[in-house]
């Protein structure tokens, strides 16, 4: 029996592209939709099985392990050669959180991820893949794909006109969201806001070096001093902070704007220590970055119902449907107004991306 291979972050980086990740995320979105039409065409669509995250904590140092098993069948992967093949993928992501890592010399990231890919037929472990970069890219890609269908799918939006993108929170997710959006859409202006202004300046410099990969290689990049200036007239908003209080209110937004929010999934120890989850965040008792006045008027779209029932149970708003339903045509894109996409993260997203990376590395 062959031994599994370990695939490093540098190897992942050598084949990871935004089109590859976007394709995988679209397949994952479609796979979780429970389809009533049992026609042959419907059966050819990707399908999924996944469980909620299982967490194990180590009380002595506040560390934790989260496991995310998932299966996605009949999903498509485009290889570097241009061939598009169908795969059945069984995988499990393991995520560790160790708060003390930042105090080590040298420090290492608090959050580390590895993804296990299995042979779907035999159950044999094929590879262990560093999942750090994949996690950052697939989270941002979920927002990009949602924006593609929920904002650019509107009849009154012309993609060639370009948009203004506003990001609050300029860490890892702020960076990956900015890169993902700019390489997929024509972005005329990028506005950045971070609690520590130097982080926004740093991201601005990173975007400047990457602009040759953008649809519009010459966007205006502005570091904003206030939320009002950052969000004023913005077409697409990304929130990615760990605030305990609502930062964004209805009066700050234009009437037709799409908001991407990533659900902040903290482990049980962190929840006890600090009573919040951040919509790219949610709190235990409130959905912190966005004010209730936004949820009172804006329809919310999600990745999958099971996750929303578990993680967004206390959210007082109108959850319309899964993004996959919009992609497949059984759900409707908003015609206008404010829309919100809440990203929670799915095991099948990781499974689809890890298979695509693995297959392209094998070709090399």
PDB file of C-alpha atoms in Angstrom, residues 69 73 77 120 176 198 241 286 320 325 348:
ATOM      1  CA  UNK A  69     -15.241  15.938   7.181  1.00  0.00           C
ATOM      2  CA  UNK A  73     -19.565  13.817  -5.661  1.00  0.00           C
ATOM      3  CA  UNK A  77     -12.129  20.100 -11.991  1.00  0.00           C
ATOM      4  CA  UNK A 120     -13.038   7.563  -2.391  1.00  0.00           C
ATOM      5  CA  UNK A 176      -7.448  37.520   0.083  1.00  0.00           C
ATOM      6  CA  UNK A 198      -0.593  50.581   9.429  1.00  0.00           C
ATOM      7  CA  UNK A 241     -13.090  42.254  11.832  1.00  0.00           C
ATOM      8  CA  UNK A 286     -25.657  39.711  17.879  1.00  0.00           C
ATOM      9  CA  UNK A 320     -33.761  33.940   1.442  1.00  0.00           C
ATOM     10  CA  UNK A 325     -29.998  27.834  -5.497  1.00  0.00           C
ATOM     11  CA  UNK A 348     -17.089  20.418   0.841  1.00  0.00           C
TER      12      UNK A 348
END
